[in-house]
Short mmCIF file of C-alpha atoms in Angstrom, two decimals:
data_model
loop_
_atom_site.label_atom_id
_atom_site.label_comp_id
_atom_site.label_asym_id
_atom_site.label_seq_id
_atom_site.Cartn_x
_atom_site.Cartn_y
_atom_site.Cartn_z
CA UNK C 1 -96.56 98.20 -32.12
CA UNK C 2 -98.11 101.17 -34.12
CA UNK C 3 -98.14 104.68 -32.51
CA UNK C 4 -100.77 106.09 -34.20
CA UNK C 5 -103.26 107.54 -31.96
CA UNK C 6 -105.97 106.69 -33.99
CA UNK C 7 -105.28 103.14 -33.88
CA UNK C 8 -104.43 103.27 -29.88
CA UNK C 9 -107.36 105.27 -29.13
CA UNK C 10 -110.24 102.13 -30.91
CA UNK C 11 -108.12 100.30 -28.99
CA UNK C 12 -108.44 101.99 -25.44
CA UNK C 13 -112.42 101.82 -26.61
CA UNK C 14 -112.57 98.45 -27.69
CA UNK C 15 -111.05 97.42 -24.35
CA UNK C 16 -113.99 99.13 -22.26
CA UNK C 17 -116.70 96.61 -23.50
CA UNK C 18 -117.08 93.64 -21.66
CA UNK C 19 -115.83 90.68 -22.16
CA UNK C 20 -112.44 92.33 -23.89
CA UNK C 21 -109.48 93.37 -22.24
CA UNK C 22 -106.21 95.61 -23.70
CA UNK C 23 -105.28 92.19 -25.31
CA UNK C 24 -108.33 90.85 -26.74
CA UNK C 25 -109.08 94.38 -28.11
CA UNK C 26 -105.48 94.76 -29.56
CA UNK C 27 -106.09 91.37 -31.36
CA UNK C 28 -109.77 92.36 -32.21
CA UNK C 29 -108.43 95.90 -33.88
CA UNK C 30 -106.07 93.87 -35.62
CA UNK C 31 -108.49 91.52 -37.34
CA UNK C 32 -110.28 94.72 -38.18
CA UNK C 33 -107.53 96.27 -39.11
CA UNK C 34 -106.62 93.41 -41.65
CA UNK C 35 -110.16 93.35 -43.18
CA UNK C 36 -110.54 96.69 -43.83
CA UNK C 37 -113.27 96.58 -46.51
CA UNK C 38 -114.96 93.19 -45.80
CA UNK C 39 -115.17 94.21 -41.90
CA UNK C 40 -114.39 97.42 -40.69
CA UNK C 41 -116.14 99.68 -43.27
CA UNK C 42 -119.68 97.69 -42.63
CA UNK C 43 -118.62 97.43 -38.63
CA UNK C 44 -118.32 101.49 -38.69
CA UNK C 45 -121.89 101.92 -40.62
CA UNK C 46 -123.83 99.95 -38.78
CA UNK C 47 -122.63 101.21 -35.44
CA UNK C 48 -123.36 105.18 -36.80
CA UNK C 49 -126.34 103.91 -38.10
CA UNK C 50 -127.39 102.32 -34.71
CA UNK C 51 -125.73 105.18 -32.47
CA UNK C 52 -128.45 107.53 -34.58
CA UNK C 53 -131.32 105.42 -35.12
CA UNK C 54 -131.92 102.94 -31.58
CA UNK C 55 -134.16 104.67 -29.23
CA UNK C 56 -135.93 102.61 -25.52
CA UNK C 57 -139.08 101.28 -25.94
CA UNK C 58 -141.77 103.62 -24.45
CA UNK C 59 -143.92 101.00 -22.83
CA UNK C 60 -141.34 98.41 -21.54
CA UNK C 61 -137.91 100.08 -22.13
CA UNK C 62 -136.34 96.98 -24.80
CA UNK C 63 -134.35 99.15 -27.09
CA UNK C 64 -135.45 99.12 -30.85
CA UNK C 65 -135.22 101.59 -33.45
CA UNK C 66 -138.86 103.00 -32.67
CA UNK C 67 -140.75 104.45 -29.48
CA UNK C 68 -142.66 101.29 -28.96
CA UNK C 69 -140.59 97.82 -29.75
CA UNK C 70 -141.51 95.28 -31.73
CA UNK C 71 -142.51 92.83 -28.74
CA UNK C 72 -144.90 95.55 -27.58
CA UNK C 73 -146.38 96.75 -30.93
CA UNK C 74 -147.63 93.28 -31.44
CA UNK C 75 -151.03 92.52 -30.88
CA UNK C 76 -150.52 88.64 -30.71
CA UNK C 77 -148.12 89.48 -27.79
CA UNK C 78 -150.90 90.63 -25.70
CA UNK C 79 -151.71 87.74 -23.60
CA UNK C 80 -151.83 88.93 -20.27
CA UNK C 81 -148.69 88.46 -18.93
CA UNK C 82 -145.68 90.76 -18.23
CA UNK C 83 -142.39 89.18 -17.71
CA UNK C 84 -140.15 91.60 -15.60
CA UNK C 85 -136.24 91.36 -16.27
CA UNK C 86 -133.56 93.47 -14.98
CA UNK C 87 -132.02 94.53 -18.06
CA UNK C 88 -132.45 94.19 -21.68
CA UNK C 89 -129.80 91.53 -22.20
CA UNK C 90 -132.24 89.19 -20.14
CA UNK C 91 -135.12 90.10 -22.42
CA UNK C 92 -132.81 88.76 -25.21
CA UNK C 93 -132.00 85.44 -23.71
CA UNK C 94 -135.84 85.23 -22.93
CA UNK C 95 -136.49 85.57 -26.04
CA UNK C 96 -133.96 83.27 -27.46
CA UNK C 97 -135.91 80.47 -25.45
CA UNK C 98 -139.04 81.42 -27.81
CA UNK C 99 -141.27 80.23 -25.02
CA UNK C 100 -142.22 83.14 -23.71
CA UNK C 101 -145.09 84.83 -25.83
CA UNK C 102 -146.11 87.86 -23.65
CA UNK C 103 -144.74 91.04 -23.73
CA UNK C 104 -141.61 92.23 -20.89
CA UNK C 105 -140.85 95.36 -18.29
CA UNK C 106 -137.38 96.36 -18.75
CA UNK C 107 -136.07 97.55 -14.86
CA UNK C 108 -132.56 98.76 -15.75
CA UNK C 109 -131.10 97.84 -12.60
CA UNK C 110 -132.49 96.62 -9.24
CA UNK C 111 -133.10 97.89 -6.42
CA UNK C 112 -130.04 99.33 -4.15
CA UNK C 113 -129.46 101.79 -1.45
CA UNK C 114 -125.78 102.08 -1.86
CA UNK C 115 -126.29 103.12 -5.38
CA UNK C 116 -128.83 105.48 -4.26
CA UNK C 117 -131.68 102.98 -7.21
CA UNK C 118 -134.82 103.26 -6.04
CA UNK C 119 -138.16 102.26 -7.37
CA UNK C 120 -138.75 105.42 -9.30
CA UNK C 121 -135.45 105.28 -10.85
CA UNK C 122 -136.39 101.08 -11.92
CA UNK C 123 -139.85 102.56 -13.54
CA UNK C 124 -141.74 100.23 -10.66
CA UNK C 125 -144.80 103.01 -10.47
CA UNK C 126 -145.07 102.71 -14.57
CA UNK C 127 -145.20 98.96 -14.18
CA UNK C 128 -148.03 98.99 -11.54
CA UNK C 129 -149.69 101.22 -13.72
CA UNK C 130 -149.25 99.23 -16.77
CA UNK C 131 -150.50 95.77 -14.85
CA UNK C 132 -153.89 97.71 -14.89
CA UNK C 133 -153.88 99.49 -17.93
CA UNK C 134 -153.29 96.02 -19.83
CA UNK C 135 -155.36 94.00 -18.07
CA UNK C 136 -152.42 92.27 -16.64
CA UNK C 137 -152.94 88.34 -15.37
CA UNK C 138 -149.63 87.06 -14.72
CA UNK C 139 -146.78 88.88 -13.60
CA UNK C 140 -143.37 87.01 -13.99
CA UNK C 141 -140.57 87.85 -11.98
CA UNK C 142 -137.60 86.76 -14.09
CA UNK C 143 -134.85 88.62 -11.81
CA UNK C 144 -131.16 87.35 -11.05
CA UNK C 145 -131.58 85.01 -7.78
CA UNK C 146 -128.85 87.67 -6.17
CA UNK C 147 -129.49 89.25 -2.68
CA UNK C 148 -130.03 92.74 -4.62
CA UNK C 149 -132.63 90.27 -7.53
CA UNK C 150 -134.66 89.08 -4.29
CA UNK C 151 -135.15 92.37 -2.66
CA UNK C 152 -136.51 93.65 -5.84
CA UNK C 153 -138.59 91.10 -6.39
CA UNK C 154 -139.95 91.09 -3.14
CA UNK C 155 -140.83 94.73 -3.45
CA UNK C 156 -142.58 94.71 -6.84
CA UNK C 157 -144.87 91.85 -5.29
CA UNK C 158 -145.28 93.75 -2.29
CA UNK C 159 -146.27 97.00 -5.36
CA UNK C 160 -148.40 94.51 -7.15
CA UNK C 161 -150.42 92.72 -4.29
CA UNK C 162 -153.03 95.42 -4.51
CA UNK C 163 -153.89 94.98 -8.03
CA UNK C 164 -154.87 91.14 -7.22
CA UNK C 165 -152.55 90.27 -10.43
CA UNK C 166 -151.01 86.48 -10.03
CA UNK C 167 -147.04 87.28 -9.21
CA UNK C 168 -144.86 84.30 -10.26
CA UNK C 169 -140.76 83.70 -10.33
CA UNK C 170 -138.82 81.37 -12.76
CA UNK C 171 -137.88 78.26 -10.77
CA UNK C 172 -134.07 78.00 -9.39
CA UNK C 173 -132.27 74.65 -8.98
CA UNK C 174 -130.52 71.94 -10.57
CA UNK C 175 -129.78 72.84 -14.43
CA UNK C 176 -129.99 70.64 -16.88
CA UNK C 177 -127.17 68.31 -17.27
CA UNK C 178 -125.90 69.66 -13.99
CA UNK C 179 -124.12 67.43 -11.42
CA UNK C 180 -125.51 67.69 -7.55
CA UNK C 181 -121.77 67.13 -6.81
CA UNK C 182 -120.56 70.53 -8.38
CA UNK C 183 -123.78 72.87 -6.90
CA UNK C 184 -123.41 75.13 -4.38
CA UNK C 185 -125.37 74.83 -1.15
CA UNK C 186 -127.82 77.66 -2.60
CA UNK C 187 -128.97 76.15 -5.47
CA UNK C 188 -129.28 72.30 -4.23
CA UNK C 189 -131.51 74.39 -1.27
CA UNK C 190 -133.56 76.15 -4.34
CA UNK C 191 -133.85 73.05 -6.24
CA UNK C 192 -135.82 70.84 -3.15
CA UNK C 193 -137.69 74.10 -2.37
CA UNK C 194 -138.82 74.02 -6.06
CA UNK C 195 -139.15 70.18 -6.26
CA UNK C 196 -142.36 68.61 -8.32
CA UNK C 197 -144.49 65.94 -8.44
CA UNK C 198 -142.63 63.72 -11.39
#
């Protein structure tokens, strides 16, 4: 094993990101490592080039490389609906699904006591506000269906009712391909509640 702190210390970072642990990351810096030019060099530019240039979106907090994203600087996206995720990694896999054609609210987080996150610190006042600045028809709720999801959902309808804006949620059940055999009690319980007329 190489003692060169240099190597060790990518290492000890590499091993912070999720998904990787000491192993994966030793066996990531490795690859790297091998493909110095083809890999590595590129890797390190983009990543400075990010670090400097990626800025959160002004309007719905996506992160882009200028104070209003892409999703929001579109006029086509204007359709009068705001989809409301917790973080920006659900934006992405909303958008992946390239069904969606509004624009989002990025929370950061949910709503939670112990962690002393409240609604100022999830931006829910700049939402409200934006719902009526935009004209807003539809508000989707798009949160995890955790205890901590629900309770923030809850309290962004209970924000919203006021504004008379329509407040939906994604449905919960059965996914596709999914065998009622291997679903836990919760979701076979959100599936009937969400049933519909075939």
């Amino acid at each position: 094993m190489a003692d060169d702190t240099g190597i060790e210390g990518l290492i000890d970072l590499m091993a912070r990101l999720p998904g990787l642990g000491p192993r994966s990351a030793r066996r990531a810096v490795l690859v790297l490592l091998k493909k110095r030019g083809q890999l590595m060099a590129p890797l390190a530019q983009a990543l400075a080039e990010v670090a400097l240039t990626a800025k959160d979106c002004q309007t719905c907090g996506n992160i882009g490389t200028s104070d209003i994203c892409a999703i929001c600087a579109d006029p086509r996206r204007a359709t009068g609906e705001i989809c409301v995720v917790e973080d920006v990694a659900d934006l992405w896999a909303m958008e992946r699904g390239q069904v969606f054609k509004g624009r989002y609210h990025v929370l950061g987080g949910t709503l939670s006591a112990l962690d002393a996150v409240g609604p100022d610190e999830l931006g829910i006042p700049r939402l409200v506000a934006r719902v009526a600045d935009e004209a807003t028809r539809e508000v989707i709720l798009a949160l995890n269906a955790t205890v901590d999801g629900q309770t923030t959902a809850h309290y962004i309808a209970d924000a919203l009712a006021p504004t008379g804006v329509q407040i939906t949620t994604l449905a919960q059940g059965v996914p596709i391909g999914g065998e009622l055999d291997y679903l836990d009690d919760g979701t076979i319980g959100a599936a009937l509640r969400a049933r519909r007329k075939l």
